[in-house]
């Protein structure tokens, strides 16, 4: 029973000041085992006066929730240490992580599926579109956790803050989708069972 | 069984000056044991020996011994061949079997072998201190705490009932978190899950491998998601329980680190710790109002130690269940001390400490004035630990067992007795306290000097007879 938080596209402080308080109240340390972050967390700007956050603060905040933190680089992340893609294995699942701005057309399932095959993962988590999506594709799942702050994207202004929590348990993953709609947190869940035959991808 | 004219306890090697060196023989029926001085008294099986011979109502102590005692070395805290390292205080005294001791022992054995045990008589005898002879203390404590009924005939049925009840508790409450979660969680969610499974079947998990299908979302009822902060959420409860269990494990590891019974990596120590942990978890789950508070492990430890070292195999094996119920009983009088909300109430710890303070004032005004007024040693600084942990941390393990004998057996009840003993503790070192200032007094009281326990209990007893109560 491993809880994995998928979150990203925060754009703090440029497009949003902070995570919504209702999300923050739920994200407490000690419950989550891994955090995978699609990118666009925070920006280091040279103009210190305009900084609402010190450069590392969002990263540190996530790190305080869980020490196992994996981040990929979004196009606005100035921290060049983040990789473009990342893969990790949790339980029986292979997860792939990528910000998504590299995959063109943005948010297109077939292109993301190419990336999934390329990384050879069961679950691909990508972002950039700031829209929650969950597709099933070829025995694997493509998940977009959306933007946790509700920051506007290049595509749309109307963004509901959202993130995803995955409960990985053996061959089964339950995906909990947390969305902030009209000021209320709405939680949905999605069940996905990995069939054993797709183990050889 | 050989019928003897003289009771066997009279013939025991206790009376001999030198303890016989040979280890205990295999049991043969005549009950005359050659063994260590402190163990040779166990000519009578004091508790629920299945043998019908034990239902002897005559004064003759029945020399029945169903099986040889288990590993002798862990039994007796005061035995020098015991490899227990005493916590803190240096030498381990061996109780010389004085005449008084033996007679108390004999009387206790006699009392315990009656068909209907006279609790009043037992209390009187036990308050003089229960000898460490095997098997007496565990039975007496069980009787005093009301775990065993006074009618010996009911013992086996009671024990079976209680032990299976505990087993039941364990099965219900100590599930593996994954199983627990799946059990409760899916029990509640089963309908939704089933519906979902049905719908995903319709979505054809297997038959549409190529096209991307947007996965169906289903609603969550009752906020049953992992981050839920709701009180009724199964997930929230799971995380809270995990926290408590972690704390219990931490405290159990730290219980009596000097004693081989509890600490170390040996199999017995690990299983003992496991038992302590299980008892505390079951207690915490059954008592959501008070859950687990640090210190409960200290109160549990002597109980478990005594019951685990019961020479009767069957009892020792079921020590965990017995300890659980006795722990609940013992704690029932002191529960309010562990509840933080009750701290300032009439039943809370502060009120109890005030009672101690008043008791001291009654009996020794000079000392009271010096302590609280002149040197301003707030009794909370030392009495808190004395009272909540029932003096287990102030004396070495063997002495605390003796104190507990008195605590459990006194007619006034453990709360009153505890206060009298604390008061006696203060009075016994009055000279040093009167001569000291805040720092030295506090230091002295927080590291109470080792003292003659019988004398302490004697003084505590004397405090009872004083008027103005």
XYZ file of C-alpha atoms in Angstrom:
670
model
C 0.000 0.000 0.000
C 2.152 2.794 -1.250
C 0.793 6.291 -1.573
C 2.288 8.339 -4.384
C 1.439 11.975 -4.876
C 1.496 13.283 -8.454
C 1.524 17.042 -8.563
C 2.882 19.788 -10.733
C 2.603 22.988 -12.724
C 2.492 25.150 -9.672
C 4.060 28.236 -11.275
C 4.762 29.850 -7.945
C 5.015 32.812 -7.643
C 4.446 33.978 -11.167
C 1.036 32.634 -11.930
C -0.204 31.695 -8.484
C 0.824 32.693 -5.006
C 0.508 29.349 -3.318
C -1.333 26.065 -3.158
C -4.988 26.427 -2.228
C -5.361 26.267 1.561
C -7.758 23.347 1.319
C -5.125 21.346 -0.476
C -2.485 22.386 1.970
C -4.528 21.270 4.910
C -4.770 17.797 3.448
C -1.137 17.454 2.491
C 0.465 16.580 5.785
C 3.715 14.729 6.282
C 3.754 11.112 7.243
C 1.088 9.793 4.930
C 2.699 9.869 1.518
C 5.574 7.659 0.534
C 6.614 9.252 -2.780
C 6.039 12.507 -4.557
C 6.423 12.789 -8.301
C 6.323 16.249 -9.687
C 5.827 17.048 -13.327
C 7.653 20.339 -13.155
C 7.155 24.073 -13.267
C 7.386 24.293 -9.552
C 9.044 27.555 -8.890
C 11.184 30.160 -10.399
C 14.358 31.681 -9.232
C 14.289 35.303 -10.292
C 17.158 37.705 -9.925
C 14.816 40.385 -8.618
C 14.733 39.432 -5.003
C 12.200 42.036 -3.981
C 9.520 40.414 -6.081
C 10.090 37.052 -4.654
C 7.246 35.828 -2.528
C 9.076 32.633 -1.952
C 12.732 32.073 -1.525
C 14.032 29.983 -4.394
C 14.038 26.625 -2.764
C 10.907 27.014 -0.724
C 8.410 25.094 -2.823
C 10.884 22.311 -3.323
C 11.502 22.216 0.416
C 7.836 22.275 1.211
C 7.278 19.207 -0.921
C 10.334 17.598 0.556
C 8.910 18.106 4.031
C 5.826 16.168 3.063
C 7.913 13.254 1.954
C 11.635 12.785 1.571
C 11.266 10.802 -1.629
C 10.764 13.569 -4.138
C 11.172 13.235 -7.892
C 10.927 16.204 -10.181
C 11.307 16.688 -13.877
C 12.039 19.932 -15.528
C 9.353 22.171 -16.842
C 10.070 24.920 -19.355
C 9.979 27.602 -16.671
C 12.036 25.773 -14.109
C 15.368 27.444 -13.902
C 16.868 24.778 -11.776
C 18.823 22.955 -14.434
C 19.464 20.024 -12.181
C 16.040 18.561 -12.791
C 16.112 15.915 -15.530
C 13.884 15.946 -18.572
C 12.365 12.577 -17.851
C 12.500 10.187 -14.956
C 11.467 6.620 -14.372
C 10.994 4.812 -11.121
C 9.612 1.513 -9.984
C 7.159 1.412 -7.140
C 5.832 -1.988 -6.218
C 4.793 -3.783 -9.333
C 4.474 -0.633 -11.403
C 6.944 1.272 -13.469
C 6.241 4.967 -13.436
C 7.479 7.495 -15.905
C 7.629 11.198 -15.325
C 7.976 14.013 -17.792
C 6.798 17.594 -17.840
C 5.129 17.300 -21.201
C 6.106 20.476 -22.986
C 8.557 18.376 -24.963
C 5.798 16.179 -26.319
C 4.125 17.815 -29.257
C 1.190 18.174 -29.790
C 0.767 19.064 -26.120
C -1.508 16.641 -24.344
C -1.954 14.430 -27.405
C -2.518 10.859 -26.360
C -0.683 9.203 -29.225
C 2.428 11.262 -28.736
C 2.348 10.623 -25.016
C 1.889 6.965 -25.799
C 5.094 7.116 -27.819
C 6.856 8.507 -24.817
C 5.369 5.811 -22.650
C 6.688 3.113 -24.948
C 10.012 4.835 -25.129
C 10.368 4.952 -21.365
C 8.838 1.486 -21.073
C 6.580 2.320 -18.170
C 3.160 1.290 -17.009
C 2.082 4.671 -15.745
C 3.173 7.868 -17.434
C 2.677 11.059 -15.511
C 2.995 14.271 -17.442
C 1.679 17.774 -17.168
C 1.919 21.090 -18.935
C -1.670 21.264 -20.090
C -2.941 22.089 -16.594
C -5.913 19.824 -17.234
C -6.491 16.620 -15.370
C -6.631 13.640 -17.679
C -6.406 9.907 -17.204
C -6.187 7.660 -20.235
C -5.836 3.977 -20.507
C -3.571 2.996 -23.307
C -2.100 -0.336 -24.288
C -2.283 -1.793 -20.849
C -0.784 1.320 -19.384
C -2.103 4.540 -17.987
C -1.327 8.105 -18.886
C -2.133 10.551 -16.134
C -2.022 14.302 -16.106
C -2.446 15.656 -12.593
C -3.252 19.133 -13.799
C -2.085 22.181 -11.946
C -2.202 22.112 -8.189
C -2.457 25.869 -7.938
C -4.902 26.376 -10.769
C -2.376 28.490 -12.631
C -3.375 29.496 -16.138
C -1.742 27.632 -18.931
C -0.708 28.557 -22.464
C -3.899 26.923 -23.630
C -6.560 28.009 -21.209
C -7.320 30.398 -18.396
C -10.028 28.390 -16.752
C -8.143 25.912 -14.657
C -9.375 24.027 -11.626
C -6.622 23.243 -9.145
C -6.056 19.547 -9.064
C -3.608 16.850 -8.102
C -3.526 13.097 -8.013
C -2.799 10.557 -5.307
C -2.084 7.014 -6.350
C -2.473 4.081 -4.027
C -0.305 1.315 -5.407
C -1.141 -2.042 -3.974
C 0.260 -5.067 -5.740
C -1.082 -5.180 -9.245
C -3.771 -2.704 -8.569
C -3.578 1.050 -8.447
C -6.328 3.275 -7.200
C -6.011 6.783 -8.470
C -7.605 9.459 -6.318
C -8.242 12.705 -8.140
C -8.465 15.781 -5.962
C -10.030 18.792 -7.604
C -10.978 22.125 -6.212
C -14.268 23.014 -7.833
C -16.054 26.148 -6.692
C -14.091 26.249 -3.493
C -14.859 22.680 -2.516
C -12.534 19.737 -2.709
C -13.994 17.005 -4.823
C -12.401 13.602 -4.776
C -12.913 10.926 -7.377
C -11.246 7.636 -7.743
C -10.179 5.525 -10.636
C -9.330 1.885 -10.483
C -6.709 0.319 -12.644
C -5.498 -3.205 -12.567
C -2.353 -4.167 -14.323
C -2.780 -7.409 -16.151
C 0.101 -9.756 -15.705
C 0.534 -10.304 -19.424
C 1.537 -6.728 -19.991
C 4.509 -7.193 -17.744
C 6.625 -7.665 -20.807
C 5.999 -4.370 -22.488
C 1.487 -39.898 46.248
C 2.934 -40.806 49.565
C 0.805 -39.760 52.444
C 2.952 -37.888 54.879
C 2.211 -37.097 58.442
C 4.217 -33.928 58.429
C 3.302 -31.305 55.816
C 5.900 -31.143 53.152
C 6.610 -27.511 53.438
C 7.902 -28.188 56.863
C 10.346 -30.619 55.404
C 11.500 -28.362 52.674
C 15.108 -27.480 52.406
C 14.273 -23.942 53.277
C 14.994 -24.888 56.826
C 18.475 -26.016 56.081
C 21.218 -23.502 56.529
C 22.993 -24.075 53.269
C 20.991 -24.150 50.086
C 21.482 -27.513 48.418
C 23.535 -27.160 45.286
C 21.824 -29.715 43.105
C 19.389 -28.442 40.522
C 15.760 -29.459 40.694
C 15.093 -33.076 39.872
C 12.577 -34.297 37.482
C 9.324 -34.368 39.156
C 8.285 -37.366 41.009
C 5.221 -37.387 42.968
C 6.330 -37.055 46.469
C 6.879 -33.406 46.137
C 9.990 -33.177 48.174
C 12.029 -30.844 46.095
C 15.684 -30.467 46.167
C 16.378 -27.171 44.707
C 17.367 -23.663 45.395
C 16.247 -22.311 48.682
C 13.879 -19.882 47.171
C 12.250 -22.354 44.897
C 11.924 -25.300 47.118
C 8.805 -24.123 48.781
C 6.694 -24.845 45.793
C 5.374 -28.021 47.152
C 1.875 -26.916 46.572
C 0.716 -25.991 43.186
C -0.907 -22.802 44.242
C -3.194 -22.132 41.402
C -5.336 -23.938 38.962
C -3.467 -27.139 38.753
C -5.650 -29.442 36.845
C -5.131 -32.191 39.300
C -8.154 -32.835 41.397
C -5.991 -33.483 44.377
C -5.501 -29.822 44.827
C -9.006 -29.344 46.013
C -7.913 -30.362 49.435
C -9.576 -28.326 52.043
C -7.505 -29.532 54.928
C -4.614 -27.654 56.265
C -2.212 -30.155 54.772
C -0.463 -28.682 51.876
C -0.890 -30.953 48.940
C 2.409 -31.989 47.486
C 1.347 -32.156 43.908
C 3.514 -30.857 41.211
C 2.181 -31.482 37.721
C 5.387 -30.861 35.888
C 8.875 -29.681 36.641
C 9.332 -25.968 36.710
C 10.478 -24.292 33.549
C 13.860 -22.682 33.170
C 14.604 -21.675 36.652
C 17.012 -18.922 35.942
C 14.493 -16.405 34.735
C 12.076 -16.899 37.527
C 13.354 -15.097 40.483
C 14.508 -11.526 40.497
C 16.303 -12.042 43.733
C 18.048 -15.252 42.939
C 21.734 -14.754 42.559
C 22.103 -17.352 39.865
C 19.649 -15.366 37.847
C 21.375 -13.537 35.086
C 19.127 -10.533 35.279
C 21.109 -7.435 35.565
C 19.398 -5.225 38.031
C 18.582 -1.831 36.820
C 20.739 0.724 38.506
C 21.301 -0.211 42.089
C 24.294 -2.443 42.547
C 23.857 -5.506 44.655
C 20.993 -7.877 44.409
C 20.006 -9.071 47.806
C 19.164 -12.624 48.420
C 16.399 -12.918 50.873
C 17.530 -15.122 53.643
C 14.736 -17.415 54.544
C 14.119 -16.146 58.000
C 11.618 -17.681 60.231
C 9.078 -14.961 59.558
C 9.421 -15.304 55.839
C 8.820 -18.945 55.836
C 5.787 -18.665 57.963
C 4.253 -15.996 55.742
C 5.027 -18.158 52.786
C 3.514 -21.151 54.424
C 0.411 -19.276 55.400
C 0.021 -17.933 51.896
C 0.359 -21.350 50.420
C -2.160 -22.622 52.836
C -4.548 -19.855 52.007
C -4.128 -20.398 48.310
C -4.836 -24.041 48.550
C -8.209 -23.526 50.088
C -11.262 -24.261 48.066
C -12.624 -20.796 48.590
C -9.885 -18.321 49.106
C -10.518 -15.841 51.841
C -9.603 -12.551 50.240
C -9.432 -10.642 53.477
C -7.014 -13.117 54.922
C -5.020 -13.088 51.713
C -4.790 -9.330 51.756
C -3.506 -9.317 55.279
C -0.863 -11.866 54.473
C 0.141 -10.305 51.194
C 0.577 -6.870 52.667
C 3.443 -8.210 54.679
C 5.251 -8.832 51.443
C 4.925 -11.868 49.252
C 7.974 -14.071 49.233
C 9.573 -14.624 45.902
C 8.930 -18.278 46.031
C 7.758 -19.368 42.682
C 4.142 -19.277 41.864
C 2.846 -17.427 44.867
C 3.047 -13.877 43.722
C 1.462 -14.414 40.341
C -1.519 -16.165 41.813
C -1.943 -13.728 44.645
C -1.832 -10.757 42.310
C -4.377 -12.370 40.047
C -6.666 -12.922 42.995
C -6.176 -9.436 44.387
C -6.885 -7.844 41.041
C -10.050 -9.833 40.744
C -8.915 -11.755 37.711
C -9.322 -15.097 39.423
C -12.486 -15.640 41.412
C -12.172 -16.673 45.006
C -13.749 -20.008 44.331
C -10.980 -22.244 43.101
C -13.413 -24.469 41.321
C -14.212 -21.681 38.901
C -10.597 -20.928 38.071
C -10.149 -23.068 35.015
C -13.401 -22.030 33.394
C -12.735 -18.352 34.082
C -9.275 -18.576 32.665
C -10.416 -20.320 29.531
C -13.111 -17.737 29.008
C -10.851 -14.758 29.532
C -8.006 -16.123 27.487
C -10.190 -16.840 24.515
C -11.682 -13.384 24.847
C -8.244 -11.864 24.613
C -7.418 -13.999 21.635
C -10.559 -12.676 20.036
C -9.531 -9.102 20.726
C -6.185 -9.706 19.190
C -7.568 -11.200 16.059
C -9.967 -8.356 15.620
C -7.735 -5.472 16.478
C -4.237 -6.485 15.615
C -4.704 -7.099 11.966
C -1.911 -6.351 9.616
C -2.564 -2.793 8.392
C -2.860 -3.965 4.850
C -5.407 -6.608 5.788
C -7.138 -4.225 8.139
C -7.345 -1.623 5.517
C -8.549 -4.016 2.930
C -11.016 -5.558 5.322
C -12.680 -2.416 6.614
C -12.041 -0.373 3.600
C -13.310 -2.814 1.093
C -16.109 -3.864 3.313
C -17.395 -0.341 3.098
C -16.361 0.221 -0.422
C -17.285 -3.176 -1.667
C -20.444 -2.014 -3.259
C -18.739 0.760 -5.142
C -15.852 -1.448 -6.058
C -18.146 -4.096 -7.340
C -20.022 -1.572 -9.367
C -16.793 -0.232 -10.686
C -15.470 -3.621 -11.554
C -18.646 -4.335 -13.400
C -18.374 -1.100 -15.302
C -14.764 -1.631 -16.192
C -15.743 -5.003 -17.465
C -18.074 -3.205 -19.740
C -15.246 -0.902 -20.693
C -13.356 -4.054 -21.559
C -10.048 -3.994 -19.833
C -8.567 -6.528 -22.132
C -10.324 -6.161 -25.436
C -9.412 -2.556 -26.281
C -5.669 -2.527 -25.942
C -4.970 -0.062 -28.704
C -7.250 2.892 -28.424
C -6.871 5.301 -25.589
C -9.894 5.111 -23.416
C -10.568 7.783 -20.928
C -10.759 5.931 -17.668
C -14.061 6.109 -15.916
C -14.147 8.051 -12.710
C -16.215 7.061 -9.785
C -17.251 9.147 -6.891
C -15.964 8.706 -3.431
C -18.439 8.409 -0.664
C -17.909 9.648 2.863
C -14.593 11.210 2.064
C -12.874 7.856 1.908
C -9.681 9.004 0.321
C -6.224 8.667 1.775
C -5.802 12.307 2.644
C -9.112 12.558 4.324
C -9.058 14.415 7.562
C -12.512 13.317 8.543
C -12.886 11.596 11.886
C -14.946 8.806 10.452
C -12.600 8.153 7.605
C -11.088 4.729 7.613
C -7.886 6.145 6.224
C -7.573 8.768 8.888
C -8.075 6.166 11.577
C -5.453 3.998 9.959
C -2.876 6.756 10.010
C -3.692 7.661 13.582
C -3.393 4.075 14.664
C -0.069 3.813 12.903
C 1.199 6.743 14.892
C 0.146 5.227 18.170
C 1.603 1.883 17.282
C 4.892 3.537 16.455
C 4.964 5.218 19.814
C 4.118 2.007 21.616
C 6.922 0.199 19.854
C 9.365 2.933 20.797
C 8.372 2.864 24.456
C 8.396 -0.900 24.704
C 11.928 -0.933 23.384
C 12.942 1.403 26.169
C 11.295 -0.527 28.972
C 13.784 -1.667 31.557
C 16.790 -1.710 29.274
C 18.882 -3.250 32.028
C 16.871 -6.408 32.349
C 17.499 -9.377 30.132
C 13.860 -10.244 30.392
C 12.928 -7.207 28.355
C 15.906 -6.017 26.438
C 18.352 -7.533 24.081
C 17.942 -9.601 20.983
C 17.345 -12.965 22.546
C 14.252 -14.752 21.417
C 12.592 -14.583 24.809
C 13.222 -10.878 25.174
C 11.862 -10.190 21.721
C 8.774 -12.239 22.358
C 8.280 -10.499 25.692
C 8.471 -7.145 24.042
C 6.100 -8.336 21.360
C 3.639 -9.366 24.058
C 3.889 -5.989 25.763
C 3.328 -4.292 22.462
C 0.268 -6.377 21.672
C -1.286 -5.736 25.046
C -0.789 -2.010 24.743
C -2.144 -1.898 21.209
C -5.228 -3.864 22.153
C -5.738 -1.591 25.136
C -5.319 1.531 23.049
C -7.793 0.320 20.481
C -10.344 -0.740 23.057
C -10.073 2.534 24.932
C -10.278 5.290 22.364
C -10.790 7.822 25.110
C -7.417 7.336 26.646
C -5.537 5.342 23.970
C -1.883 4.969 24.792
C 0.037 7.318 27.023
C 3.725 7.068 27.737
C 4.173 5.380 31.056
C 1.610 2.677 30.594
C 4.421 0.437 29.477
C 6.084 0.899 32.857
C 2.966 -0.145 34.711
C 2.557 -3.111 32.434
C 6.092 -4.409 32.801
C 6.016 -5.763 36.365
C 2.669 -7.445 35.772
C 3.900 -9.209 32.712
C 7.167 -10.132 34.361
C 5.454 -11.775 37.298
C 2.901 -13.641 35.227
C 5.383 -14.777 32.639
C 7.524 -16.253 35.343
C 4.782 -18.412 36.682
C 6.245 -21.848 37.245
C 3.153 -23.462 35.824
C 3.778 -23.810 32.077
C 0.227 -23.242 31.108
C -0.035 -19.977 32.952
C 3.272 -18.718 31.737
C 2.269 -19.419 28.175
C -0.946 -17.482 28.570
C 0.731 -14.684 30.472
C -0.126 -12.176 27.784
C -3.864 -12.651 28.120
C -3.758 -12.692 31.903
C -1.614 -9.596 32.010
C -3.991 -7.738 29.739
C -6.952 -8.148 32.024
C -4.995 -7.466 35.169
C -3.502 -4.406 33.545
C -6.955 -3.101 32.731
C -8.051 -3.710 36.279
C -5.001 -2.097 37.803
C -5.180 0.889 35.520
C -8.858 1.431 36.172
C -8.094 3.142 39.426
C -5.442 5.336 37.889
C -6.831 6.037 34.456
C -7.580 9.636 35.201
C -3.951 10.354 35.804
C -3.250 9.601 32.180
C -5.910 11.793 30.709
C -4.541 15.189 29.936
C -7.888 16.899 29.919
C -8.478 15.814 33.472
C -5.206 17.235 34.715
C -6.820 20.105 36.504
C -9.986 18.401 37.522
C -10.894 16.869 40.834
C -9.819 13.436 39.721
C -6.715 14.399 37.783
C -3.115 14.079 38.601
C -2.788 17.550 40.045
C -5.527 16.858 42.546
C -3.811 13.676 43.595
C -0.542 15.465 44.052
C -2.314 18.029 46.175
C -3.668 15.239 48.306
C -0.183 13.958 48.819
C 0.913 17.391 49.796
C -1.870 17.659 52.309
C -1.056 14.259 53.685
C 2.494 15.314 54.248
C 1.338 18.463 55.957
C -0.805 16.421 58.292
C 1.943 14.102 59.320
C 4.996 16.228 59.168
C 4.245 19.901 59.017
C 7.821 20.975 59.466
C 8.986 18.998 56.479
C 6.070 20.142 54.421
C 6.752 23.740 55.172
C 10.398 23.386 54.409
C 9.800 21.621 51.137
C 6.989 23.611 49.674
C 7.304 26.989 51.228
C 10.941 27.507 52.092
C 12.697 25.659 49.305
C 9.734 25.870 46.945
C 10.024 22.343 45.684
C 6.762 21.967 43.867
C 5.588 18.403 44.484
C 4.782 18.094 40.804
C 8.479 17.902 40.100
C 8.910 14.592 41.819
C 5.525 13.214 42.759
C 4.226 13.171 39.201
C 6.402 10.263 38.265
C 5.956 8.560 41.621
C 2.215 8.568 41.302
C 1.593 7.967 37.619
C 4.097 5.176 37.327
C 3.212 3.629 40.675
C 6.753 3.946 41.953
C 8.185 1.565 39.367
C 10.882 4.006 38.414
C 12.027 4.939 41.875
C 13.268 1.615 43.101
C 14.913 -1.369 41.587
C 12.695 -3.939 40.019
C 12.629 -6.387 42.883
C 11.770 -3.707 45.404
C 9.021 -2.338 43.251
C 7.456 -5.786 43.191
C 7.370 -5.704 46.978
C 5.816 -2.291 46.979
C 3.211 -3.493 44.555
C 2.419 -6.363 46.894
C 1.389 -3.808 49.456
C -0.296 -1.563 46.925
C -2.481 -4.318 45.617
C -3.306 -5.950 48.888
C -4.093 -3.012 51.089
C -7.696 -2.693 52.096
C -7.721 1.040 51.584
C -7.148 0.586 47.902
C -4.140 1.311 45.733
C -4.693 5.046 45.416
C -4.684 5.730 49.133
C -1.882 3.298 49.793
C 0.234 4.872 47.107
C -0.089 8.262 48.690
C 0.841 6.908 52.074
C 3.924 5.239 50.665
C 4.946 8.430 48.920
C 4.472 10.301 52.149
C 6.563 7.732 53.952
C 9.244 8.131 51.327
C 9.429 11.794 52.113
C 9.430 11.324 55.837
C 12.185 8.761 55.735
C 14.647 11.203 54.256
C 13.428 14.179 56.183
C 16.756 14.974 57.710
C 18.430 15.287 54.372
C 15.541 17.256 52.979
C 15.458 19.664 55.871
C 19.111 20.312 55.434
C 18.924 20.857 51.715
C 17.999 23.677 49.393
C 15.942 23.583 46.239
C 18.549 22.016 44.016
C 19.744 19.353 46.369
C 16.237 18.440 47.484
C 15.006 18.164 43.958
C 17.958 16.058 43.002
C 17.417 13.837 45.986
C 13.732 13.380 45.325
C 14.141 12.711 41.656
C 16.750 10.098 42.350
C 15.336 8.603 45.459
C 18.075 6.877 47.471
C 17.751 3.164 47.862
C 16.270 2.240 51.142
C 15.038 -0.681 53.141
C 11.693 -1.440 51.611
C 10.247 -3.194 54.615
C 11.033 -0.189 56.715
C 9.426 2.072 54.167
C 6.304 -0.023 54.093
C 6.270 -0.144 57.850
C 6.336 3.620 58.096
C 3.668 3.873 55.417
C 1.547 1.547 57.436
C 2.011 3.565 60.555
C 0.802 6.631 58.767
C -2.525 4.961 58.428
C -3.209 4.772 62.099
C -2.700 8.426 62.705
C -5.875 10.338 63.454
C -7.168 13.352 61.551
C -8.105 11.367 58.453
